[in-house]
Coordinates of C-alpha atoms in Angstrom, one line a residue:
Chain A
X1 CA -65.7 182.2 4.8
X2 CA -68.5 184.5 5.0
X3 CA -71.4 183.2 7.3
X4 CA -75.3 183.2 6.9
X5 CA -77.6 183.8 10.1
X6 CA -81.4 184.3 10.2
X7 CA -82.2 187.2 12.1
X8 CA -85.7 188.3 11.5
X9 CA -88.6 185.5 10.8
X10 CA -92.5 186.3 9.7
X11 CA -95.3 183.8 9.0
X12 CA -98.8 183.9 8.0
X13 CA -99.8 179.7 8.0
X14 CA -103.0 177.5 8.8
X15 CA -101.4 177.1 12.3
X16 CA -101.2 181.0 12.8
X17 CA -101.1 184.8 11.9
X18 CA -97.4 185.7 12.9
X19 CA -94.5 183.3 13.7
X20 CA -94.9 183.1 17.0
X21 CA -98.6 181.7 16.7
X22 CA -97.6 179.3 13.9
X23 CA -94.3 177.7 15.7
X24 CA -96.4 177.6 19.2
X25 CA -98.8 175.3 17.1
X26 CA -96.6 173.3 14.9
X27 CA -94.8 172.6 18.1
X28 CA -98.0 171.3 19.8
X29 CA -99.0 169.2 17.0
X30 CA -102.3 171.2 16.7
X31 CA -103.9 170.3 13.2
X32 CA -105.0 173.8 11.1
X33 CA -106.8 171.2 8.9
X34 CA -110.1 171.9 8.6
X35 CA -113.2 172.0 6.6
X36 CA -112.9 174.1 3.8
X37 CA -114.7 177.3 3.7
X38 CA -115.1 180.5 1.5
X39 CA -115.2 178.8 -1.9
X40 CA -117.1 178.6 -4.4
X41 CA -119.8 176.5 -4.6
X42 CA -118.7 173.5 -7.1
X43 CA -119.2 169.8 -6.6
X44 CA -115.5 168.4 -4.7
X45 CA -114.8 165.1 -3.5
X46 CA -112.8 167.2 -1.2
X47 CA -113.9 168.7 1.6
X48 CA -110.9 169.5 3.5
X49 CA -107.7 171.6 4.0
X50 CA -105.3 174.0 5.3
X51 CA -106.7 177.2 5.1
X52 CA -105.2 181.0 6.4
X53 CA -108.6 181.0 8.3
X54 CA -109.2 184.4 10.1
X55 CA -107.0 186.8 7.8
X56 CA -108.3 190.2 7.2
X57 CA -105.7 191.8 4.7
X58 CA -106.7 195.2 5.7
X59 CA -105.9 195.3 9.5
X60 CA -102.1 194.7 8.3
X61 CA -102.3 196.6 4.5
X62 CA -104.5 199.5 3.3
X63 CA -107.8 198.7 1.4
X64 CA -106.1 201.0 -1.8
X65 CA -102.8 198.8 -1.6
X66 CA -104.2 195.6 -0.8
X67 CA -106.3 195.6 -3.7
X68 CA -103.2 195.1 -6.0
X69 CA -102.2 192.0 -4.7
X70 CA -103.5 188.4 -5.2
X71 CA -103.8 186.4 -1.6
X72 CA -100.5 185.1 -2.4
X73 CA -98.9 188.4 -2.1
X74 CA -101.1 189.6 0.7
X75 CA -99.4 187.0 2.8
X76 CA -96.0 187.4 1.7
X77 CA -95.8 191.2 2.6
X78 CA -97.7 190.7 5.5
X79 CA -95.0 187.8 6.5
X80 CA -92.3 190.1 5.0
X81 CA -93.5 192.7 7.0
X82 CA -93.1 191.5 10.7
X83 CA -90.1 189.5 10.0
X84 CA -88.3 192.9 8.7
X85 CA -89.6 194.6 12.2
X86 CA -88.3 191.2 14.4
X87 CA -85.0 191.9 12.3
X88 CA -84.7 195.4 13.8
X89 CA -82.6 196.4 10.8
X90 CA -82.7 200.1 10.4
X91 CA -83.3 201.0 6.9
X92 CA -80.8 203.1 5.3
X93 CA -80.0 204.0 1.6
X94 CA -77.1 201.4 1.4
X95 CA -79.0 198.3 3.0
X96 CA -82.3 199.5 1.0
X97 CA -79.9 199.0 -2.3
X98 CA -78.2 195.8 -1.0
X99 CA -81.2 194.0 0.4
X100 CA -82.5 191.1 -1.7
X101 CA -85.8 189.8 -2.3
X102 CA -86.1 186.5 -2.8
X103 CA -89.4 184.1 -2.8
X104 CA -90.6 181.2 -3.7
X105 CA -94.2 180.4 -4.9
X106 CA -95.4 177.3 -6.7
X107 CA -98.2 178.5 -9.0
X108 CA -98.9 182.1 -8.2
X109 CA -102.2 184.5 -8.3
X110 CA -104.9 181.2 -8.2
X111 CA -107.4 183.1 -6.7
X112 CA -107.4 186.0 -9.3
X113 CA -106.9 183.7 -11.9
X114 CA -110.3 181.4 -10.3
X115 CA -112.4 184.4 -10.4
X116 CA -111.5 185.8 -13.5
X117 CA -111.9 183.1 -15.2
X118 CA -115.5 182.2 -13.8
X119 CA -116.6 185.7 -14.5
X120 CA -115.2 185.2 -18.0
X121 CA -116.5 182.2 -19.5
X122 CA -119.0 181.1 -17.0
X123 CA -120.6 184.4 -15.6
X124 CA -120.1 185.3 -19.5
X125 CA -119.0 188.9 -18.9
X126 CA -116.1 190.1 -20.9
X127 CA -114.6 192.9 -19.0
X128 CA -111.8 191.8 -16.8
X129 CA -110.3 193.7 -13.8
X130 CA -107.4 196.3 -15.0
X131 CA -105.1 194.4 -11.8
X132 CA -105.8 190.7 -13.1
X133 CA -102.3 190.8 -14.7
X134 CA -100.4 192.0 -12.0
X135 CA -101.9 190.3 -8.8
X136 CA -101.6 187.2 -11.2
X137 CA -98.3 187.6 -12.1
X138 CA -96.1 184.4 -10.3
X139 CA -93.5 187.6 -9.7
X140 CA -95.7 189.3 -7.7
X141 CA -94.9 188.4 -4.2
X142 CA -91.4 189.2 -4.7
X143 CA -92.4 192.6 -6.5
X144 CA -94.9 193.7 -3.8
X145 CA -92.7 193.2 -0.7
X146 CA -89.7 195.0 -2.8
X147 CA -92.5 197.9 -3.4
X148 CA -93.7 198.1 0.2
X149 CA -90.5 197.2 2.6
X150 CA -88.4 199.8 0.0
X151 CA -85.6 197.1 -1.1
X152 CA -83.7 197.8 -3.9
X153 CA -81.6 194.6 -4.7
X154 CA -82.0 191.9 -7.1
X155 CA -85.7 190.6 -6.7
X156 CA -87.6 187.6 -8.4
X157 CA -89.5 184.7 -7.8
X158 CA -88.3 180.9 -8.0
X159 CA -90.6 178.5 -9.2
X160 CA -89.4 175.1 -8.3
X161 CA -93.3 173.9 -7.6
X162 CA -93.4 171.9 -3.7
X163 CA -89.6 172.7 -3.5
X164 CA -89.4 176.6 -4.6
X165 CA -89.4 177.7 -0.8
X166 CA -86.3 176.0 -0.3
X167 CA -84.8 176.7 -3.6
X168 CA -85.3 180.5 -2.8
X169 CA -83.4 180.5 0.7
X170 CA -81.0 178.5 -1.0
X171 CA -80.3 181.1 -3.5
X172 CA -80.7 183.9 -1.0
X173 CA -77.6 181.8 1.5
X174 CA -76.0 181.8 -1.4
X175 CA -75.9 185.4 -2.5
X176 CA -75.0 186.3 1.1
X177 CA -72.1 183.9 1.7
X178 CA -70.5 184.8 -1.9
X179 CA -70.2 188.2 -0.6
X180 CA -72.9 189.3 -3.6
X181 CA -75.3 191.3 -0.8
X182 CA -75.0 191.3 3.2
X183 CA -78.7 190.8 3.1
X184 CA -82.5 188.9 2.0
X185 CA -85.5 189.3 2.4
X186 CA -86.6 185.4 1.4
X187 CA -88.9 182.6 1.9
X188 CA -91.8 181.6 -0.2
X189 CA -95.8 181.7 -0.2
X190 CA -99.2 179.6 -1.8
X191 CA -102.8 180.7 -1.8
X192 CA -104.1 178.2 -4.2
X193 CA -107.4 176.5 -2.4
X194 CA -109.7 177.1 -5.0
X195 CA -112.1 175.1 -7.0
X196 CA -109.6 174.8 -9.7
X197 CA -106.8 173.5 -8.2
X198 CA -108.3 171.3 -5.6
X199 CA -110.1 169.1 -8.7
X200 CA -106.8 169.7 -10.1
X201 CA -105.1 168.1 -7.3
X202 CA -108.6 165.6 -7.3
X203 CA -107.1 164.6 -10.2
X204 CA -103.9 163.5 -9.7
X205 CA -105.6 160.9 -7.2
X206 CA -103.2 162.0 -4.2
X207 CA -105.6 163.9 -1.9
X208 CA -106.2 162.8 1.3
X209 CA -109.6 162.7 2.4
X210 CA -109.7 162.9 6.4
X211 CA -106.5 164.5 7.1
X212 CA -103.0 164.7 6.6
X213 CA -100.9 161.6 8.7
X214 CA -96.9 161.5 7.4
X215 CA -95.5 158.5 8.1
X216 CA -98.4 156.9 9.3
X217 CA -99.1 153.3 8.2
X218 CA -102.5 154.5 7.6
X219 CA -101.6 158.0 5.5
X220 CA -104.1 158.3 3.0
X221 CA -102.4 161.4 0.8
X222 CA -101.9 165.1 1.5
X223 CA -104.1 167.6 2.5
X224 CA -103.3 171.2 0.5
X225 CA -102.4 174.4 2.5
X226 CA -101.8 178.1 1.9
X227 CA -99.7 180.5 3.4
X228 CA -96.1 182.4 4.0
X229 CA -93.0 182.2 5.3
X230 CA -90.5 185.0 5.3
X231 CA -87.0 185.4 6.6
X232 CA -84.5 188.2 6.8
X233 CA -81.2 186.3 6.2
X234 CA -77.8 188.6 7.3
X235 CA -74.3 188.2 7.2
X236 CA -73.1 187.0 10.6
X237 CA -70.4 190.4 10.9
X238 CA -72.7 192.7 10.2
X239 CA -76.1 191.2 12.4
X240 CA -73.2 191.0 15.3
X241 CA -72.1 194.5 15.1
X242 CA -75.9 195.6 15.5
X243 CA -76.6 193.0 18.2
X244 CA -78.5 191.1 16.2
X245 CA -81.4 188.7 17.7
X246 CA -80.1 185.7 15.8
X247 CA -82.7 182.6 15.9
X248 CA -80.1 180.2 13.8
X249 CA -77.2 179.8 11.1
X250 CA -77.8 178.6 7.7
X251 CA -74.5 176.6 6.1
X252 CA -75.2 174.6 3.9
X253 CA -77.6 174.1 0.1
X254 CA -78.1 170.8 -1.7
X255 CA -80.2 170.7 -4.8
X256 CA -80.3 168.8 -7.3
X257 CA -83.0 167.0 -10.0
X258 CA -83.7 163.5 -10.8
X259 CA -83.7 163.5 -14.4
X260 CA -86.5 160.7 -14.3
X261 CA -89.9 161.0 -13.7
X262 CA -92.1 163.2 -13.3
X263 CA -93.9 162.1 -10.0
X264 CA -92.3 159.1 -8.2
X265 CA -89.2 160.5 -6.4
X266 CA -86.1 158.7 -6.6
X267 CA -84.4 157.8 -3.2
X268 CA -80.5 158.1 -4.6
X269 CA -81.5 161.7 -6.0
X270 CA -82.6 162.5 -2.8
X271 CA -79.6 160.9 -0.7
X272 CA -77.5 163.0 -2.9
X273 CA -79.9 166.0 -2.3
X274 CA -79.1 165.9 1.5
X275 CA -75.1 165.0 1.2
X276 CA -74.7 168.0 -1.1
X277 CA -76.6 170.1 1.7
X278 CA -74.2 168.5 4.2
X279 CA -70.5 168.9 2.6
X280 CA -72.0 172.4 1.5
X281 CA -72.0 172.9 5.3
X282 CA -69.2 171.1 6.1
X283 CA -71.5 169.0 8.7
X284 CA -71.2 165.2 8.8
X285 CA -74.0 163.2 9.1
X286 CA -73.1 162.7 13.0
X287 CA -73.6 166.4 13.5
X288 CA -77.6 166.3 12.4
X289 CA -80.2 165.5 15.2
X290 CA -82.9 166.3 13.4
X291 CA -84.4 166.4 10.0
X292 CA -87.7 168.3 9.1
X293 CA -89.2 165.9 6.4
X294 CA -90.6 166.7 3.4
X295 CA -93.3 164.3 4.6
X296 CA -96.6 164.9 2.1
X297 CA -98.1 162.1 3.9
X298 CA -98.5 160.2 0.0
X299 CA -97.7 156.2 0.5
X300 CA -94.4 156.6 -1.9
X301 CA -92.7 160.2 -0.8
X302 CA -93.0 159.0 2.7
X303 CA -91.7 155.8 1.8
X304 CA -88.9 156.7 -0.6
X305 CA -87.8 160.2 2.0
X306 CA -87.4 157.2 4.5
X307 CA -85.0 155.1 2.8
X308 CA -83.3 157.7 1.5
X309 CA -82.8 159.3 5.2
X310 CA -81.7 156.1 6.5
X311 CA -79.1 155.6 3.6
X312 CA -77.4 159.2 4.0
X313 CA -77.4 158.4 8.1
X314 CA -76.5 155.1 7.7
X315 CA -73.1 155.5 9.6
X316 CA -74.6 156.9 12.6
X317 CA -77.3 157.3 14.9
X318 CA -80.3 158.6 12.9
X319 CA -81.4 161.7 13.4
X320 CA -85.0 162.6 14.4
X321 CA -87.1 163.1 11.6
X322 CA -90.8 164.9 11.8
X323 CA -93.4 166.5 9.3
X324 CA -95.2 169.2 10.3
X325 CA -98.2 168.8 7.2
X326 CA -100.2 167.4 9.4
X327 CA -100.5 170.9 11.0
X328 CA -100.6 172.6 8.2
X329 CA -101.0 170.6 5.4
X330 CA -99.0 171.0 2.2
X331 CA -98.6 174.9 1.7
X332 CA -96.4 173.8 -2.0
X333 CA -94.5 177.1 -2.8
X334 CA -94.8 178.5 1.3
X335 CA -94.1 174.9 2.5
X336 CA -89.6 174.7 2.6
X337 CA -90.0 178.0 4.2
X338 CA -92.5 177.6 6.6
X339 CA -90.2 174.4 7.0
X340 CA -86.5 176.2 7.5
X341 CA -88.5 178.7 9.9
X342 CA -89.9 175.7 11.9
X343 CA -86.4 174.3 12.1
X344 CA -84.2 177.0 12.7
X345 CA -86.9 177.6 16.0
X346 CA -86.3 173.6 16.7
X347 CA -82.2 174.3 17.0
X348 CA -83.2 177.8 18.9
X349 CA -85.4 176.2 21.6
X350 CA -83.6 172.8 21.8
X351 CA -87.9 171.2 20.6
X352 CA -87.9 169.5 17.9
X353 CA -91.9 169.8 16.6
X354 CA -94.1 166.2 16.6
X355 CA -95.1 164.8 13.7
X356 CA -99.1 165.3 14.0
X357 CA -101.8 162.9 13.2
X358 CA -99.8 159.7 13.8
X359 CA -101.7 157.0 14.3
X360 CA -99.9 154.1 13.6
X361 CA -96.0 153.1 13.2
X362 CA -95.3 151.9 9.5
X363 CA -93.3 149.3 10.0
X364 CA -91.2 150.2 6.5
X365 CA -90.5 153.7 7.7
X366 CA -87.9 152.5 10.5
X367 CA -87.3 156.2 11.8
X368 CA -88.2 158.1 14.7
X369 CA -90.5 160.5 13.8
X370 CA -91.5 162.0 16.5
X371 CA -95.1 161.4 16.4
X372 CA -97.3 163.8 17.9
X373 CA -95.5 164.9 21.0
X374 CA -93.0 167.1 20.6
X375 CA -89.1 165.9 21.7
X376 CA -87.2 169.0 24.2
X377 CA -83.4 167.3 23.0
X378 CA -80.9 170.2 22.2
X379 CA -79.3 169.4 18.7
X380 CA -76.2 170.8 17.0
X381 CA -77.7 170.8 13.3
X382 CA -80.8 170.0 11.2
X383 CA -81.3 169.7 7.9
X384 CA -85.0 170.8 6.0
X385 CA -86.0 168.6 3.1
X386 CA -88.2 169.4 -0.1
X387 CA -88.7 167.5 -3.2
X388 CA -90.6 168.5 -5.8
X389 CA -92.7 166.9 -8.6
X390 CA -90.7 167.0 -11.7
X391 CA -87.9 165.6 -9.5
X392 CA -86.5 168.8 -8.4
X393 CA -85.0 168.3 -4.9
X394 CA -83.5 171.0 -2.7
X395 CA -82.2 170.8 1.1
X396 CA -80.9 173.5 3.5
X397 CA -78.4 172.6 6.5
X398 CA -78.8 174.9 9.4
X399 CA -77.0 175.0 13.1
X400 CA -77.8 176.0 16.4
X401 CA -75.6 179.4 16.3
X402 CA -72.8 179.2 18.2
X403 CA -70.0 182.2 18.2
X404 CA -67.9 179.8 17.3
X405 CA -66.2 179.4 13.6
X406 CA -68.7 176.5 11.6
Chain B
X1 CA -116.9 148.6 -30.0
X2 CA -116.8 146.1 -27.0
X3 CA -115.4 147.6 -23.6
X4 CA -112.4 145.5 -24.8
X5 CA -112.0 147.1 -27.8
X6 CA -112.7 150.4 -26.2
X7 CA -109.9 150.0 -23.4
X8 CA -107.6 148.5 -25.7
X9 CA -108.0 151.7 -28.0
X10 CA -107.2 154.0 -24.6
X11 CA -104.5 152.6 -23.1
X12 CA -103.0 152.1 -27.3
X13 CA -103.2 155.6 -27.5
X14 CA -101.6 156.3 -24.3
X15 CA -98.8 154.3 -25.4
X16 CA -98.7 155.5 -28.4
X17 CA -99.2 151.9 -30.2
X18 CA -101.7 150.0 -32.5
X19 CA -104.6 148.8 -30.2
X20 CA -104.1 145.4 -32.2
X21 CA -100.7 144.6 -30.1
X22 CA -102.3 144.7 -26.8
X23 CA -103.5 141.0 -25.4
X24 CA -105.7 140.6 -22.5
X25 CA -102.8 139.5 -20.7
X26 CA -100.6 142.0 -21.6
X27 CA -98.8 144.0 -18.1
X28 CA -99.2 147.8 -18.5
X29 CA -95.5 148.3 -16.8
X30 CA -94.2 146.1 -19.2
X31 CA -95.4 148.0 -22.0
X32 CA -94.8 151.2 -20.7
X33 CA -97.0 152.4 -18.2
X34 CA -95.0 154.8 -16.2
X35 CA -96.0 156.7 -12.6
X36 CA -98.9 159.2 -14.2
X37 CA -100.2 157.0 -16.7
X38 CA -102.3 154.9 -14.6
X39 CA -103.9 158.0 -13.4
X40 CA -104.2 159.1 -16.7
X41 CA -105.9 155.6 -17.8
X42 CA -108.5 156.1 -15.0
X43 CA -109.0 159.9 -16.6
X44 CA -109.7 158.3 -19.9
X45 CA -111.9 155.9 -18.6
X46 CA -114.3 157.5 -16.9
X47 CA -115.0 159.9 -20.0
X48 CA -115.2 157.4 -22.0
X49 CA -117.4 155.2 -20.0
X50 CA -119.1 157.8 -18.4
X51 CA -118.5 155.9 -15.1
X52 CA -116.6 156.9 -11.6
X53 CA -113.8 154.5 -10.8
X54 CA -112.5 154.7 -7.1
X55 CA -109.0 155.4 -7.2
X56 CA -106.7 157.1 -4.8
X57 CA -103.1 156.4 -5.9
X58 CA -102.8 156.3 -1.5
X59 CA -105.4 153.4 -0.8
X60 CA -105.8 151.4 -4.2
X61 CA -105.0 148.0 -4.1
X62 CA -103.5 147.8 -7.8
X63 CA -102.6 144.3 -7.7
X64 CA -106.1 143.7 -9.5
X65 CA -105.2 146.5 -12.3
X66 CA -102.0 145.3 -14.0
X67 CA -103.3 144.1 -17.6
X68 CA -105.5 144.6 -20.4
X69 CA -107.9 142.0 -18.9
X70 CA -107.5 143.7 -15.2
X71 CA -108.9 147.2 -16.9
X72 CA -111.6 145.4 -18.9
X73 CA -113.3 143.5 -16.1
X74 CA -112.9 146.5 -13.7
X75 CA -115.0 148.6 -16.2
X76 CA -117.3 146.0 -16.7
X77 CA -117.8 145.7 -12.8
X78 CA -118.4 149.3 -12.5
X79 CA -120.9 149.5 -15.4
X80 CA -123.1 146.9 -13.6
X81 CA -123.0 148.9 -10.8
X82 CA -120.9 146.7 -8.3
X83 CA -117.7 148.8 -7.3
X84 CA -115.1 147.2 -6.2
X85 CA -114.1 148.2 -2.5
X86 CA -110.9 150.1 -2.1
X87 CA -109.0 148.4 0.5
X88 CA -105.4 149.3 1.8
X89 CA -102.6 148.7 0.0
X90 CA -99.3 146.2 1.5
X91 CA -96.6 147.8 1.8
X92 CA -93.6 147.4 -0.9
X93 CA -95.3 149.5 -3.5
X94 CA -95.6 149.7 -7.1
X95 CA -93.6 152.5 -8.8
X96 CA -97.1 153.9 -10.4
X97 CA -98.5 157.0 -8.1
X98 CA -97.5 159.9 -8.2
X99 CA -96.0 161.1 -4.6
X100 CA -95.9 165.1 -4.4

């Protein structure tokens, strides 16, 4: 069977500007949440989150180009861009036509959407900006990195809300290990703190107010973040014959959908979730030492992700089991592929990142989860979880990358 | 219309009943109340009332908000200005907030 390795990773999160930056942070538990700043000035019961803080598009992306884009798609080429130079791929006219650009992205172009709007009906001036459309488009990320790395395969965005990072390096595995392309550009990207969607997300009562504590007895909610994720996936033959840096494997996809409600996750959906990501990979549950939690840090996902870990491990020794949003909070559309970055670097370097914030042990949760000190244990695979409102769950298996046949 | 009336006429519509089926007494998960609708309820309240319940579907104790008579008395509580403290909530939860 064909197989999948990572070979080129690029981040702009809360917890940094490049990969590098955001993995040295997520590993030492550092929160990126923060007060909020740079919004418009609307009464918010929130005053917090995780913001990109420090990002001036135009020291990575001319003033003409950048002006196109929405934030979302400034971070995704900027993301896309420095994991396709940590790739070292060579562009040529074949890989240009093969490459793949897939990228998940929850709601899209927020901020051009925010100020158009407000200049719309409350500045009450009826001339909109000829780019609104475009930078707003949800298919914009996926467009723009196409446009400005040159790749010519199939390119579009998945939508799967707080599970569409996953879903689209799911896809992306999938298309490489069918033999369909020998390469992707994927991952997925948010830029949605606004006045808008914070009272959006005011509204659905689920906001924490402090900060952002999975698994804690005392979590109070989740904290939104905003940022990207990319990754170059490869197949394994062809990132060997070029001596390929390669920082993990990818084997296996589960995804599935409760059928059910809209909100509350249901833990059999997501036990199935995680076996289907397993058998995909041909892993058994003995083989995973770690699982990066979807972990919002809401009283029920944390709850019900629990159960549902334990039941799918029940067999064995449980894995590990952290959440990195209480560095950098819950980026929706970036978050499975900040995620899969994070744990593809956990197999790499034998770390397994803290969960941060962690205050208290919830007696119901019955895991380890790693709170805020991070574990040096070396682990064979891991599996990355997302589940996403409207009951659409998705989970990648990866392994440490060993020469040897999966 | 009496706050009773009023909150009967909410939560009827949410359900998509007559208002004259609802008792004080009658459990909102019983008749139908699923994960968003309390959130919704709480919505609908506060425009209607023009009042700001506490609610964070993290922290609410909703042990005091399961019937008719639970909504009623917790809008008339607001409206005379004592809000009722949000304290934490025991663990073994209700299947009525949403989760993310």
């Amino acid at each position: 069977m064909r197989r999948v390795v990572i070979t080129g990773i690029g981040a702009v999160t809360p917890a940094g500007g490049t990969a590098g930056d955001t993995w040295a942070n997520v590993a030492a538990g550092r929160t990126a949440i923060g007060q909020i700043e740079n919004l418009r000035p609307w009464p918010l019961a929130t005053q917090i989150a995780a913001q990109v803080k420090q990002f001036e598009v135009t020291e990575h992306i001319n003033a003409k180009q950048a002006n196109m884009m929405d934030r979302v798609s400034q971070f995704t080429v900027v993301a896309a861009r420095e994991a396709w130079a940590d790739s070292g791929l060579v562009m040529t006219e074949e890989l240009a036509e093969l490459a793949q650009v897939i990228v998940g992205v929850g709601v899209g172009g927020m901020v051009t959407l925010d100020d158009s709007f407000h200049r719309l009906y409350f500045d009450q001036n009826p001339r909109c900006h000829p780019f609104t459309i475009p930078r707003l488009m949800p298919s914009a990320p996926a467009s723009q990195v196409s446009m400005d790395l040159g790749l010519k395969g199939m390119t579009f965005v998945v939508a799967s809300a707080c599970a569409s990072g996953t879903h689209a390096i799911g896809l992306a595995f999938r298309a490489i290990r069918s033999g369909d392309t020998d390469f992707a550009m994927t991952g997925g990207a948010e830029a949605c703190v606004t006045v808008g969607t914070l009272r959006g997300w005011e509204a659905l009562r689920v906001l924490a107010l402090d900060t952002c504590r999975p698994f804690s007895k005392d979590r109070s909610g989740l904290v939104l973040g905003e940022g990207s994720a990319m990754l170059v996936l490869e197949e394994l033959e062809h990132a060997r014959s070029r001596g390929a840096r390669i920082y993990a494997e990818i084997v296996g996809f589960g995804a599935n959908a409760d059928a059910g409600d809209l909100t509350s996750p249901d833990a059999q959906s997501v036990c199935r979730a995680m076996q289907r990501a397993l058998s995909d990979g041909r892993l058994s549950p003995a083989d995973v030492g770690y699982v990066n939690a979807h972990g919002t840090g809401t009283l029920m996902n944390d709850l019900v992700e629990s159960t549902a870990i334990k039941s799918v491990f029940d067999n064995c020794e449980k894995p590990l089991v952290s959440s990195i949003k209480g560095v950098v909070g819950h980026t929706l559309g970036a978050a499975g592929a900040i995620e899969a970055m994070v744990t593809a670097l956990a197999l790499k370097h034998g770390l397994v990142p803290p969960t941060a914030n962690h205050s208290e042990v919830d007696p119901a949760i019955e895991l380890d989860v790693v709170p805020n000190t991070a574990r040096e244990i070396a682990i064979t695979a891991a599996l990355s979880n997302s589940f996403a409102f409207g009951g659409l769950n998705a989970v990648l298996a990866l392994r440490r990358f060993s020469t040897a046949a999966a | 219309m009496s706050v009773q009336e009023q909150v009967k006429v909410i939560i009827a519509k949410q359900l998509d009943i007559d208002p004259s089926t609802l008792e004080e007494t009658t459990d909102l998960q019983e008749a139908g109340f699923e994960s968003l609708d309390v959130v919704e309820m709480i919505f609908n309240l506060e425009d209607a009332f023009n009042i700001n319940i506490p609610f964070n579907a993290n922290e609410t104790d909703t042990s005091q908000m399961k019937t008719v008579g639970d909504i009623v008395r917790l809008v008339e509580t607001i409206q005379a200005g004592a809000v009722p403290k949000a304290g934490n909530k025991p663990a073994g939860q209700t299947p009525d907030e949403p989760s993310a």
